């Protein structure tokens, strides 16, 4: 190979898309702490083929969320924030604590990607859960974000399938918030003190360890009523919701409260004999509402709405919602 041929080869290699594309990693590399677990040394620094995590004691929990494309396009910072928050809530709902996050990001350019990453960084810092890796593409024909989290359950796992007929359904939610812009998102987090939010996130783990909760479900995009339907489906029993027991925050209608997505909100299946202790413990968090809003019953899986002495099923009986029913139905 002549010097000219070597130079020509070098030029082609240096311009290869597979090489040049790696320059896009500089954006997230400059936005997240390089050493999320200092005690593990340089091997745990960001940028390796996989993230090195500390040893964990307990059952491992894994969750992921893909963000609504419309939200990613219109409010990328909030989409990044939510990508972290919803994953952390999923881990907490199972009686776990989050350990580390990863993301996959596609963007049409750096400005949009920077906002998505900034939202993720803000949430990761707020809840003290590191982002340890991911995938970045800044030359995508569309904007998209997915986030995943690894967690650990140190004590009892709060599986939704563990709810039993006779359990009471309690709503645990932070009511000190507001609707975020024009979205059906009840935001009690973006303006709150990080230390307070961390205490809230740790509460389901503490309730599980104390044996006060048999099962739990994070209130998701389906809202309270949609989450209740998924809860009943997974447990394989009915769930009657007493609408009079639901008190929406001031200025919010009952329907909006039933369908919004709260930043901190869980449905809990509670043995009746543990309900008083649950409420006592929750009282130490005055910003949280802990209310008995119904009960699990034997019968067809699904939600029954009750108000003013009348009752009606939310959906036709024996009609699956997610397809993830009780184990006896699988």
PDB file of C-alpha atoms in Angstrom:
ATOM      1  CA  UNK A   1       0.000   0.000   0.000  1.00  0.00           C
ATOM      2  CA  UNK A   2       1.438   3.334  -1.065  1.00  0.00           C
ATOM      3  CA  UNK A   3       1.351   6.435   1.131  1.00  0.00           C
ATOM      4  CA  UNK A   4      -1.338   7.911  -1.131  1.00  0.00           C
ATOM      5  CA  UNK A   5      -3.448   4.747  -0.863  1.00  0.00           C
ATOM      6  CA  UNK A   6      -3.043   4.748   2.911  1.00  0.00           C
ATOM      7  CA  UNK A   7      -4.170   8.369   3.094  1.00  0.00           C
ATOM      8  CA  UNK A   8      -7.171   7.629   0.873  1.00  0.00           C
ATOM      9  CA  UNK A   9      -8.124   4.678   3.095  1.00  0.00           C
ATOM     10  CA  UNK A  10      -7.707   6.790   6.217  1.00  0.00           C
ATOM     11  CA  UNK A  11      -9.973   9.462   4.777  1.00  0.00           C
ATOM     12  CA  UNK A  12     -12.700   6.961   3.886  1.00  0.00           C
ATOM     13  CA  UNK A  13     -12.515   5.309   7.293  1.00  0.00           C
ATOM     14  CA  UNK A  14     -12.599   8.622   9.155  1.00  0.00           C
ATOM     15  CA  UNK A  15     -15.788   9.559   7.283  1.00  0.00           C
ATOM     16  CA  UNK A  16     -17.521   6.220   7.785  1.00  0.00           C
ATOM     17  CA  UNK A  17     -21.063   6.809   9.159  1.00  0.00           C
ATOM     18  CA  UNK A  18     -20.620   4.144  11.815  1.00  0.00           C
ATOM     19  CA  UNK A  19     -17.646   6.050  13.210  1.00  0.00           C
ATOM     20  CA  UNK A  20     -18.968   9.583  12.797  1.00  0.00           C
ATOM     21  CA  UNK A  21     -22.272   8.652  14.410  1.00  0.00           C
ATOM     22  CA  UNK A  22     -20.494   7.995  17.686  1.00  0.00           C
ATOM     23  CA  UNK A  23     -19.800  11.723  17.971  1.00  0.00           C
ATOM     24  CA  UNK A  24     -23.457  12.110  18.926  1.00  0.00           C
ATOM     25  CA  UNK A  25     -22.713  10.379  22.231  1.00  0.00           C
ATOM     26  CA  UNK A  26     -20.876  13.538  23.314  1.00  0.00           C
ATOM     27  CA  UNK A  27     -24.219  15.180  24.084  1.00  0.00           C
ATOM     28  CA  UNK A  28     -25.374  12.750  26.811  1.00  0.00           C
ATOM     29  CA  UNK A  29     -21.762  12.245  27.921  1.00  0.00           C
ATOM     30  CA  UNK A  30     -21.654  15.898  28.875  1.00  0.00           C
ATOM     31  CA  UNK A  31     -24.997  15.887  30.688  1.00  0.00           C
ATOM     32  CA  UNK A  32     -24.758  13.013  33.178  1.00  0.00           C
ATOM     33  CA  UNK A  33     -22.263  12.313  35.992  1.00  0.00           C
ATOM     34  CA  UNK A  34     -19.431  10.190  34.613  1.00  0.00           C
ATOM     35  CA  UNK A  35     -19.044   8.030  37.720  1.00  0.00           C
ATOM     36  CA  UNK A  36     -22.494   7.156  39.129  1.00  0.00           C
ATOM     37  CA  UNK A  37     -21.115   4.628  41.641  1.00  0.00           C
ATOM     38  CA  UNK A  38     -17.718   5.993  42.781  1.00  0.00           C
ATOM     39  CA  UNK A  39     -17.062   3.089  45.148  1.00  0.00           C
ATOM     40  CA  UNK A  40     -16.827   0.741  42.153  1.00  0.00           C
ATOM     41  CA  UNK A  41     -13.947   2.687  40.631  1.00  0.00           C
ATOM     42  CA  UNK A  42     -13.171   3.440  36.963  1.00  0.00           C
ATOM     43  CA  UNK A  43     -14.849   0.250  35.709  1.00  0.00           C
ATOM     44  CA  UNK A  44     -18.201   1.794  36.645  1.00  0.00           C
ATOM     45  CA  UNK A  45     -17.618   5.005  34.669  1.00  0.00           C
ATOM     46  CA  UNK A  46     -20.043   5.794  31.858  1.00  0.00           C
ATOM     47  CA  UNK A  47     -19.038   4.888  28.321  1.00  0.00           C
ATOM     48  CA  UNK A  48     -18.291   1.183  28.597  1.00  0.00           C
ATOM     49  CA  UNK A  49     -20.205  -1.520  26.721  1.00  0.00           C
ATOM     50  CA  UNK A  50     -22.467  -2.088  29.725  1.00  0.00           C
ATOM     51  CA  UNK A  51     -23.029  -0.406  33.066  1.00  0.00           C
ATOM     52  CA  UNK A  52     -21.391  -1.870  36.150  1.00  0.00           C
ATOM     53  CA  UNK A  53     -23.739  -1.808  39.139  1.00  0.00           C
ATOM     54  CA  UNK A  54     -23.196  -2.582  42.820  1.00  0.00           C
ATOM     55  CA  UNK A  55     -24.255  -5.954  44.169  1.00  0.00           C
ATOM     56  CA  UNK A  56     -27.906  -6.078  45.155  1.00  0.00           C
ATOM     57  CA  UNK A  57     -29.702  -8.024  47.861  1.00  0.00           C
ATOM     58  CA  UNK A  58     -33.300  -8.885  47.054  1.00  0.00           C
ATOM     59  CA  UNK A  59     -35.517  -9.650  44.084  1.00  0.00           C
ATOM     60  CA  UNK A  60     -34.642  -7.630  40.976  1.00  0.00           C
ATOM     61  CA  UNK A  61     -37.290  -5.508  39.277  1.00  0.00           C
ATOM     62  CA  UNK A  62     -37.100  -4.316  35.667  1.00  0.00           C
ATOM     63  CA  UNK A  63     -39.428  -1.809  34.008  1.00  0.00           C
ATOM     64  CA  UNK A  64     -39.492   0.360  30.903  1.00  0.00           C
ATOM     65  CA  UNK A  65     -41.659   3.079  29.373  1.00  0.00           C
ATOM     66  CA  UNK A  66     -41.963   4.541  25.893  1.00  0.00           C
ATOM     67  CA  UNK A  67     -43.048   8.168  25.913  1.00  0.00           C
ATOM     68  CA  UNK A  68     -46.021   9.544  23.978  1.00  0.00           C
ATOM     69  CA  UNK A  69     -44.652  10.906  20.660  1.00  0.00           C
ATOM     70  CA  UNK A  70     -46.909  13.960  20.914  1.00  0.00           C
ATOM     71  CA  UNK A  71     -45.495  14.844  24.336  1.00  0.00           C
ATOM     72  CA  UNK A  72     -41.925  14.270  23.129  1.00  0.00           C
ATOM     73  CA  UNK A  73     -42.523  16.645  20.230  1.00  0.00           C
ATOM     74  CA  UNK A  74     -44.367  19.381  22.127  1.00  0.00           C
ATOM     75  CA  UNK A  75     -42.690  19.388  25.552  1.00  0.00           C
ATOM     76  CA  UNK A  76     -39.421  17.431  25.366  1.00  0.00           C
ATOM     77  CA  UNK A  77     -38.150  18.538  28.784  1.00  0.00           C
ATOM     78  CA  UNK A  78     -41.285  17.257  30.504  1.00  0.00           C
ATOM     79  CA  UNK A  79     -41.191  14.074  28.421  1.00  0.00           C
ATOM     80  CA  UNK A  80     -37.673  13.427  29.692  1.00  0.00           C
ATOM     81  CA  UNK A  81     -38.733  14.143  33.260  1.00  0.00           C
ATOM     82  CA  UNK A  82     -41.738  11.824  32.962  1.00  0.00           C
ATOM     83  CA  UNK A  83     -39.641   9.101  31.349  1.00  0.00           C
ATOM     84  CA  UNK A  84     -37.739   8.832  34.613  1.00  0.00           C
ATOM     85  CA  UNK A  85     -40.629   9.460  37.010  1.00  0.00           C
ATOM     86  CA  UNK A  86     -43.013   6.849  35.621  1.00  0.00           C
ATOM     87  CA  UNK A  87     -40.324   4.183  35.785  1.00  0.00           C
ATOM     88  CA  UNK A  88     -39.486   5.000  39.392  1.00  0.00           C
ATOM     89  CA  UNK A  89     -43.171   4.783  40.306  1.00  0.00           C
ATOM     90  CA  UNK A  90     -43.435   1.363  38.672  1.00  0.00           C
ATOM     91  CA  UNK A  91     -40.584   0.090  40.830  1.00  0.00           C
ATOM     92  CA  UNK A  92     -42.086   1.612  43.988  1.00  0.00           C
ATOM     93  CA  UNK A  93     -45.458   0.005  43.223  1.00  0.00           C
ATOM     94  CA  UNK A  94     -43.783  -3.406  43.424  1.00  0.00           C
ATOM     95  CA  UNK A  95     -42.286  -2.613  46.827  1.00  0.00           C
ATOM     96  CA  UNK A  96     -38.887  -1.799  45.375  1.00  0.00           C
ATOM     97  CA  UNK A  97     -36.314   0.940  45.292  1.00  0.00           C
ATOM     98  CA  UNK A  98     -34.770   2.084  41.988  1.00  0.00           C
ATOM     99  CA  UNK A  99     -31.068   1.471  41.347  1.00  0.00           C
ATOM    100  CA  UNK A 100     -30.213   2.771  37.868  1.00  0.00           C
ATOM    101  CA  UNK A 101     -31.760   4.029  34.627  1.00  0.00           C
ATOM    102  CA  UNK A 102     -30.964   3.665  30.925  1.00  0.00           C
ATOM    103  CA  UNK A 103     -32.557   5.360  27.924  1.00  0.00           C
ATOM    104  CA  UNK A 104     -32.935   5.116  24.167  1.00  0.00           C
ATOM    105  CA  UNK A 105     -33.259   8.468  22.426  1.00  0.00           C
ATOM    106  CA  UNK A 106     -33.921   9.347  18.790  1.00  0.00           C
ATOM    107  CA  UNK A 107     -34.036  12.995  17.744  1.00  0.00           C
ATOM    108  CA  UNK A 108     -34.048  15.079  14.591  1.00  0.00           C
ATOM    109  CA  UNK A 109     -31.297  17.245  16.001  1.00  0.00           C
ATOM    110  CA  UNK A 110     -29.410  18.376  19.067  1.00  0.00           C
ATOM    111  CA  UNK A 111     -31.885  21.009  20.401  1.00  0.00           C
ATOM    112  CA  UNK A 112     -34.699  18.499  20.903  1.00  0.00           C
ATOM    113  CA  UNK A 113     -32.339  15.857  22.293  1.00  0.00           C
ATOM    114  CA  UNK A 114     -30.800  18.321  24.719  1.00  0.00           C
ATOM    115  CA  UNK A 115     -34.219  19.124  26.186  1.00  0.00           C
ATOM    116  CA  UNK A 116     -35.109  15.434  26.544  1.00  0.00           C
ATOM    117  CA  UNK A 117     -31.806  14.732  28.265  1.00  0.00           C
ATOM    118  CA  UNK A 118     -32.167  17.793  30.500  1.00  0.00           C
ATOM    119  CA  UNK A 119     -35.545  16.564  31.737  1.00  0.00           C
ATOM    120  CA  UNK A 120     -34.097  13.135  32.454  1.00  0.00           C
ATOM    121  CA  UNK A 121     -31.106  14.637  34.249  1.00  0.00           C
ATOM    122  CA  UNK A 122     -33.339  16.839  36.405  1.00  0.00           C
ATOM    123  CA  UNK A 123     -35.513  13.898  37.456  1.00  0.00           C
ATOM    124  CA  UNK A 124     -32.528  11.605  38.008  1.00  0.00           C
ATOM    125  CA  UNK A 125     -30.916  14.204  40.271  1.00  0.00           C
ATOM    126  CA  UNK A 126     -34.183  14.909  42.075  1.00  0.00           C
ATOM    127  CA  UNK A 127     -34.703  11.272  43.006  1.00  0.00           C
ATOM    128  CA  UNK A 128     -30.981  10.420  43.313  1.00  0.00           C
ATOM    129  CA  UNK A 129     -31.164   7.586  40.782  1.00  0.00           C
ATOM    130  CA  UNK A 130     -28.321   7.635  38.216  1.00  0.00           C
ATOM    131  CA  UNK A 131     -28.615   7.314  34.451  1.00  0.00           C
ATOM    132  CA  UNK A 132     -25.913   4.764  33.607  1.00  0.00           C
ATOM    133  CA  UNK A 133     -26.153   4.380  29.844  1.00  0.00           C
ATOM    134  CA  UNK A 134     -28.302   4.294  26.760  1.00  0.00           C
ATOM    135  CA  UNK A 135     -28.513   4.886  23.028  1.00  0.00           C
ATOM    136  CA  UNK A 136     -28.476   8.235  21.221  1.00  0.00           C
ATOM    137  CA  UNK A 137     -29.285   9.049  17.590  1.00  0.00           C
ATOM    138  CA  UNK A 138     -29.390  12.713  16.553  1.00  0.00           C
ATOM    139  CA  UNK A 139     -30.119  12.099  12.869  1.00  0.00           C
ATOM    140  CA  UNK A 140     -33.458  10.362  13.200  1.00  0.00           C
ATOM    141  CA  UNK A 141     -36.465  11.266  11.008  1.00  0.00           C
ATOM    142  CA  UNK A 142     -38.529  11.474  14.218  1.00  0.00           C
ATOM    143  CA  UNK A 143     -38.213  12.244  17.934  1.00  0.00           C
ATOM    144  CA  UNK A 144     -38.690   9.359  20.375  1.00  0.00           C
ATOM    145  CA  UNK A 145     -37.719   8.392  23.897  1.00  0.00           C
ATOM    146  CA  UNK A 146     -37.783   5.178  25.901  1.00  0.00           C
ATOM    147  CA  UNK A 147     -36.464   4.799  29.436  1.00  0.00           C
ATOM    148  CA  UNK A 148     -35.864   1.662  31.509  1.00  0.00           C
ATOM    149  CA  UNK A 149     -35.041   1.156  35.174  1.00  0.00           C
ATOM    150  CA  UNK A 150     -33.563  -1.585  37.322  1.00  0.00           C
ATOM    151  CA  UNK A 151     -34.767  -1.852  40.892  1.00  0.00           C
ATOM    152  CA  UNK A 152     -34.569  -4.171  43.862  1.00  0.00           C
ATOM    153  CA  UNK A 153     -37.258  -5.287  46.296  1.00  0.00           C
ATOM    154  CA  UNK A 154     -35.610  -5.707  49.701  1.00  0.00           C
ATOM    155  CA  UNK A 155     -38.707  -7.195  51.318  1.00  0.00           C
ATOM    156  CA  UNK A 156     -42.118  -8.463  50.213  1.00  0.00           C
ATOM    157  CA  UNK A 157     -42.866  -7.904  46.536  1.00  0.00           C
ATOM    158  CA  UNK A 158     -46.168  -6.091  45.998  1.00  0.00           C
ATOM    159  CA  UNK A 159     -47.562  -7.967  43.008  1.00  0.00           C
ATOM    160  CA  UNK A 160     -50.964  -6.804  41.783  1.00  0.00           C
ATOM    161  CA  UNK A 161     -51.956 -10.468  41.535  1.00  0.00           C
ATOM    162  CA  UNK A 162     -51.754 -10.803  45.327  1.00  0.00           C
ATOM    163  CA  UNK A 163     -54.930  -8.783  46.029  1.00  0.00           C
ATOM    164  CA  UNK A 164     -57.720 -10.905  47.532  1.00  0.00           C
ATOM    165  CA  UNK A 165     -61.494 -10.577  47.966  1.00  0.00           C
ATOM    166  CA  UNK A 166     -62.083  -8.796  51.247  1.00  0.00           C
ATOM    167  CA  UNK A 167     -59.085  -6.492  50.899  1.00  0.00           C
ATOM    168  CA  UNK A 168     -59.837  -2.800  51.053  1.00  0.00           C
ATOM    169  CA  UNK A 169     -58.682  -0.546  48.228  1.00  0.00           C
ATOM    170  CA  UNK A 170     -56.871   2.554  49.433  1.00  0.00           C
ATOM    171  CA  UNK A 171     -55.808   5.518  47.347  1.00  0.00           C
ATOM    172  CA  UNK A 172     -52.413   6.961  48.285  1.00  0.00           C
ATOM    173  CA  UNK A 173     -51.799  10.178  46.360  1.00  0.00           C
ATOM    174  CA  UNK A 174     -50.143  13.577  46.621  1.00  0.00           C
ATOM    175  CA  UNK A 175     -52.943  16.111  46.255  1.00  0.00           C
ATOM    176  CA  UNK A 176     -50.713  19.190  46.540  1.00  0.00           C
ATOM    177  CA  UNK A 177     -50.206  19.764  42.858  1.00  0.00           C
ATOM    178  CA  UNK A 178     -51.780  21.132  39.717  1.00  0.00           C
ATOM    179  CA  UNK A 179     -52.583  20.021  36.225  1.00  0.00           C
ATOM    180  CA  UNK A 180     -49.513  20.409  34.042  1.00  0.00           C
ATOM    181  CA  UNK A 181     -50.378  22.783  31.191  1.00  0.00           C
ATOM    182  CA  UNK A 182     -53.193  21.300  29.087  1.00  0.00           C
ATOM    183  CA  UNK A 183     -52.237  17.693  29.786  1.00  0.00           C
ATOM    184  CA  UNK A 184     -54.159  15.288  32.068  1.00  0.00           C
ATOM    185  CA  UNK A 185     -51.076  15.095  34.320  1.00  0.00           C
ATOM    186  CA  UNK A 186     -51.437  15.938  38.014  1.00  0.00           C
ATOM    187  CA  UNK A 187     -48.029  17.419  38.751  1.00  0.00           C
ATOM    188  CA  UNK A 188     -47.046  17.379  42.418  1.00  0.00           C
ATOM    189  CA  UNK A 189     -43.355  16.904  41.687  1.00  0.00           C
ATOM    190  CA  UNK A 190     -41.657  19.423  39.398  1.00  0.00           C
ATOM    191  CA  UNK A 191     -41.908  22.237  41.969  1.00  0.00           C
ATOM    192  CA  UNK A 192     -41.524  20.104  45.115  1.00  0.00           C
ATOM    193  CA  UNK A 193     -38.483  19.653  47.340  1.00  0.00           C
ATOM    194  CA  UNK A 194     -36.353  16.685  46.189  1.00  0.00           C
ATOM    195  CA  UNK A 195     -35.949  15.365  49.739  1.00  0.00           C
ATOM    196  CA  UNK A 196     -39.723  15.241  50.150  1.00  0.00           C
ATOM    197  CA  UNK A 197     -40.169  13.395  46.856  1.00  0.00           C
ATOM    198  CA  UNK A 198     -37.551  10.836  47.861  1.00  0.00           C
ATOM    199  CA  UNK A 199     -39.358  10.192  51.133  1.00  0.00           C
ATOM    200  CA  UNK A 200     -42.584   9.664  49.234  1.00  0.00           C
ATOM    201  CA  UNK A 201     -40.950   7.239  46.810  1.00  0.00           C
ATOM    202  CA  UNK A 202     -39.596   5.188  49.715  1.00  0.00           C
ATOM    203  CA  UNK A 203     -42.999   4.904  51.387  1.00  0.00           C
ATOM    204  CA  UNK A 204     -44.384   1.884  49.447  1.00  0.00           C
ATOM    205  CA  UNK A 205     -41.245  -0.085  50.348  1.00  0.00           C
ATOM    206  CA  UNK A 206     -41.782   0.741  54.016  1.00  0.00           C
ATOM    207  CA  UNK A 207     -45.458  -0.192  53.882  1.00  0.00           C
ATOM    208  CA  UNK A 208     -44.586  -3.512  52.266  1.00  0.00           C
ATOM    209  CA  UNK A 209     -41.942  -4.267  54.897  1.00  0.00           C
ATOM    210  CA  UNK A 210     -44.448  -3.520  57.662  1.00  0.00           C
ATOM    211  CA  UNK A 211     -46.990  -5.911  56.155  1.00  0.00           C
ATOM    212  CA  UNK A 212     -49.584  -3.162  55.755  1.00  0.00           C
ATOM    213  CA  UNK A 213     -50.117  -3.652  52.027  1.00  0.00           C
ATOM    214  CA  UNK A 214     -50.766  -6.919  50.230  1.00  0.00           C
ATOM    215  CA  UNK A 215     -50.620  -5.594  46.659  1.00  0.00           C
ATOM    216  CA  UNK A 216     -50.227  -2.283  44.854  1.00  0.00           C
ATOM    217  CA  UNK A 217     -50.564  -0.635  41.474  1.00  0.00           C
ATOM    218  CA  UNK A 218     -49.067   2.649  40.298  1.00  0.00           C
ATOM    219  CA  UNK A 219     -51.715   4.952  38.830  1.00  0.00           C
ATOM    220  CA  UNK A 220     -50.662   5.240  35.204  1.00  0.00           C
ATOM    221  CA  UNK A 221     -51.903   6.878  32.010  1.00  0.00           C
ATOM    222  CA  UNK A 222     -55.157   4.962  32.419  1.00  0.00           C
ATOM    223  CA  UNK A 223     -55.881   7.177  35.397  1.00  0.00           C
ATOM    224  CA  UNK A 224     -57.304   5.927  38.662  1.00  0.00           C
ATOM    225  CA  UNK A 225     -60.189   4.129  37.004  1.00  0.00           C
ATOM    226  CA  UNK A 226     -58.051   2.484  34.309  1.00  0.00           C
ATOM    227  CA  UNK A 227     -55.478   1.404  36.874  1.00  0.00           C
ATOM    228  CA  UNK A 228     -58.251  -0.040  39.033  1.00  0.00           C
ATOM    229  CA  UNK A 229     -59.473  -2.080  36.068  1.00  0.00           C
ATOM    230  CA  UNK A 230     -55.957  -3.438  35.465  1.00  0.00           C
ATOM    231  CA  UNK A 231     -55.623  -4.180  39.184  1.00  0.00           C
ATOM    232  CA  UNK A 232     -58.845  -6.186  39.230  1.00  0.00           C
ATOM    233  CA  UNK A 233     -57.887  -8.022  36.043  1.00  0.00           C
ATOM    234  CA  UNK A 234     -54.509  -9.048  37.463  1.00  0.00           C
ATOM    235  CA  UNK A 235     -56.002 -10.105  40.799  1.00  0.00           C
ATOM    236  CA  UNK A 236     -58.828 -12.061  39.189  1.00  0.00           C
ATOM    237  CA  UNK A 237     -61.545 -10.487  41.308  1.00  0.00           C
ATOM    238  CA  UNK A 238     -63.945  -7.582  41.327  1.00  0.00           C
ATOM    239  CA  UNK A 239     -63.108  -4.119  42.627  1.00  0.00           C
ATOM    240  CA  UNK A 240     -65.932  -1.838  43.721  1.00  0.00           C
ATOM    241  CA  UNK A 241     -65.062   1.864  43.795  1.00  0.00           C
ATOM    242  CA  UNK A 242     -67.092   4.144  46.058  1.00  0.00           C
ATOM    243  CA  UNK A 243     -67.177   7.381  44.092  1.00  0.00           C
ATOM    244  CA  UNK A 244     -68.382   9.375  47.116  1.00  0.00           C
ATOM    245  CA  UNK A 245     -65.126   8.463  48.868  1.00  0.00           C
ATOM    246  CA  UNK A 246     -63.112  10.227  46.184  1.00  0.00           C
ATOM    247  CA  UNK A 247     -62.489  13.898  46.901  1.00  0.00           C
ATOM    248  CA  UNK A 248     -60.839  15.646  43.946  1.00  0.00           C
ATOM    249  CA  UNK A 249     -58.497  18.549  44.664  1.00  0.00           C
ATOM    250  CA  UNK A 250     -60.110  21.973  44.558  1.00  0.00           C
ATOM    251  CA  UNK A 251     -61.018  23.046  41.046  1.00  0.00           C
ATOM    252  CA  UNK A 252     -60.845  19.546  39.584  1.00  0.00           C
ATOM    253  CA  UNK A 253     -63.925  17.569  38.570  1.00  0.00           C
ATOM    254  CA  UNK A 254     -64.461  13.988  39.689  1.00  0.00           C
ATOM    255  CA  UNK A 255     -64.133  12.754  36.121  1.00  0.00           C
ATOM    256  CA  UNK A 256     -60.847  14.602  35.641  1.00  0.00           C
ATOM    257  CA  UNK A 257     -59.550  13.149  38.927  1.00  0.00           C
ATOM    258  CA  UNK A 258     -60.552   9.635  37.860  1.00  0.00           C
ATOM    259  CA  UNK A 259     -58.734   9.911  34.545  1.00  0.00           C
ATOM    260  CA  UNK A 260     -55.654  12.029  35.247  1.00  0.00           C
ATOM    261  CA  UNK A 261     -52.129  10.697  35.706  1.00  0.00           C
ATOM    262  CA  UNK A 262     -50.733  11.789  39.112  1.00  0.00           C
ATOM    263  CA  UNK A 263     -47.009  12.174  39.660  1.00  0.00           C
ATOM    264  CA  UNK A 264     -47.396  10.229  42.913  1.00  0.00           C
ATOM    265  CA  UNK A 265     -50.435   7.976  43.118  1.00  0.00           C
ATOM    266  CA  UNK A 266     -50.990   4.330  44.032  1.00  0.00           C
ATOM    267  CA  UNK A 267     -53.878   1.961  44.588  1.00  0.00           C
ATOM    268  CA  UNK A 268     -53.211  -0.332  47.537  1.00  0.00           C
ATOM    269  CA  UNK A 269     -54.846  -3.639  48.453  1.00  0.00           C
ATOM    270  CA  UNK A 270     -54.958  -3.594  52.240  1.00  0.00           C
ATOM    271  CA  UNK A 271     -56.104  -6.350  54.621  1.00  0.00           C
ATOM    272  CA  UNK A 272     -58.973  -4.812  56.656  1.00  0.00           C
ATOM    273  CA  UNK A 273     -57.191  -5.403  59.954  1.00  0.00           C
ATOM    274  CA  UNK A 274     -54.175  -3.348  58.753  1.00  0.00           C
ATOM    275  CA  UNK A 275     -56.125  -0.359  57.437  1.00  0.00           C
ATOM    276  CA  UNK A 276     -55.984   1.668  60.663  1.00  0.00           C
ATOM    277  CA  UNK A 277     -52.212   1.277  60.951  1.00  0.00           C
ATOM    278  CA  UNK A 278     -51.812   2.248  57.292  1.00  0.00           C
ATOM    279  CA  UNK A 279     -53.728   5.460  57.856  1.00  0.00           C
ATOM    280  CA  UNK A 280     -51.724   6.182  61.013  1.00  0.00           C
ATOM    281  CA  UNK A 281     -48.426   5.851  59.165  1.00  0.00           C
ATOM    282  CA  UNK A 282     -49.664   7.911  56.245  1.00  0.00           C
ATOM    283  CA  UNK A 283     -50.669  10.724  58.597  1.00  0.00           C
ATOM    284  CA  UNK A 284     -46.983  11.531  59.058  1.00  0.00           C
ATOM    285  CA  UNK A 285     -47.054  12.727  55.440  1.00  0.00           C
ATOM    286  CA  UNK A 286     -49.673  15.531  55.550  1.00  0.00           C
ATOM    287  CA  UNK A 287     -49.218  16.298  51.860  1.00  0.00           C
ATOM    288  CA  UNK A 288     -50.436  12.779  51.017  1.00  0.00           C
ATOM    289  CA  UNK A 289     -54.028  11.596  50.991  1.00  0.00           C
ATOM    290  CA  UNK A 290     -54.643   8.019  52.116  1.00  0.00           C
ATOM    291  CA  UNK A 291     -58.310   7.139  51.664  1.00  0.00           C
ATOM    292  CA  UNK A 292     -60.371   3.954  51.620  1.00  0.00           C
ATOM    293  CA  UNK A 293     -62.164   4.147  48.271  1.00  0.00           C
ATOM    294  CA  UNK A 294     -63.575   0.652  47.844  1.00  0.00           C
ATOM    295  CA  UNK A 295     -62.972  -3.030  48.162  1.00  0.00           C
ATOM    296  CA  UNK A 296     -61.997  -6.178  46.319  1.00  0.00           C
ATOM    297  CA  UNK A 297     -64.788  -8.725  45.929  1.00  0.00           C
ATOM    298  CA  UNK A 298     -65.253 -12.273  44.730  1.00  0.00           C
ATOM    299  CA  UNK A 299     -66.665 -12.474  41.227  1.00  0.00           C
ATOM    300  CA  UNK A 300     -65.790 -11.517  37.691  1.00  0.00           C
ATOM    301  CA  UNK A 301     -62.620  -9.430  37.344  1.00  0.00           C
ATOM    302  CA  UNK A 302     -63.388  -5.790  36.720  1.00  0.00           C
ATOM    303  CA  UNK A 303     -64.374  -2.486  38.284  1.00  0.00           C
ATOM    304  CA  UNK A 304     -67.848  -1.684  39.561  1.00  0.00           C
ATOM    305  CA  UNK A 305     -68.671   1.990  40.113  1.00  0.00           C
ATOM    306  CA  UNK A 306     -70.936   2.807  43.060  1.00  0.00           C
ATOM    307  CA  UNK A 307     -72.572   6.158  43.812  1.00  0.00           C
ATOM    308  CA  UNK A 308     -75.763   7.268  45.571  1.00  0.00           C
ATOM    309  CA  UNK A 309     -76.822   3.671  46.131  1.00  0.00           C
ATOM    310  CA  UNK A 310     -76.531   2.764  42.455  1.00  0.00           C
ATOM    311  CA  UNK A 311     -73.833   0.530  41.010  1.00  0.00           C
ATOM    312  CA  UNK A 312     -72.745  -0.386  37.503  1.00  0.00           C
ATOM    313  CA  UNK A 313     -69.797  -2.226  35.922  1.00  0.00           C
ATOM    314  CA  UNK A 314     -67.240  -0.011  34.234  1.00  0.00           C
ATOM    315  CA  UNK A 315     -66.851  -2.446  31.314  1.00  0.00           C
ATOM    316  CA  UNK A 316     -68.702  -5.539  30.097  1.00  0.00           C
ATOM    317  CA  UNK A 317     -68.089  -8.550  32.372  1.00  0.00           C
ATOM    318  CA  UNK A 318     -65.322 -10.985  31.435  1.00  0.00           C
ATOM    319  CA  UNK A 319     -63.949  -8.628  28.768  1.00  0.00           C
ATOM    320  CA  UNK A 320     -60.119  -8.551  29.073  1.00  0.00           C
ATOM    321  CA  UNK A 321     -58.358  -5.200  29.176  1.00  0.00           C
ATOM    322  CA  UNK A 322     -54.637  -5.961  28.975  1.00  0.00           C
ATOM    323  CA  UNK A 323     -54.780  -9.737  28.654  1.00  0.00           C
ATOM    324  CA  UNK A 324     -52.664 -10.166  31.790  1.00  0.00           C
ATOM    325  CA  UNK A 325     -55.180 -11.820  34.059  1.00  0.00           C
ATOM    326  CA  UNK A 326     -54.916 -13.820  37.256  1.00  0.00           C
ATOM    327  CA  UNK A 327     -52.659 -16.858  37.059  1.00  0.00           C
ATOM    328  CA  UNK A 328     -55.652 -19.169  37.259  1.00  0.00           C
ATOM    329  CA  UNK A 329     -56.890 -17.588  34.017  1.00  0.00           C
ATOM    330  CA  UNK A 330     -53.615 -18.033  32.105  1.00  0.00           C
TER     331      UNK A 330
END
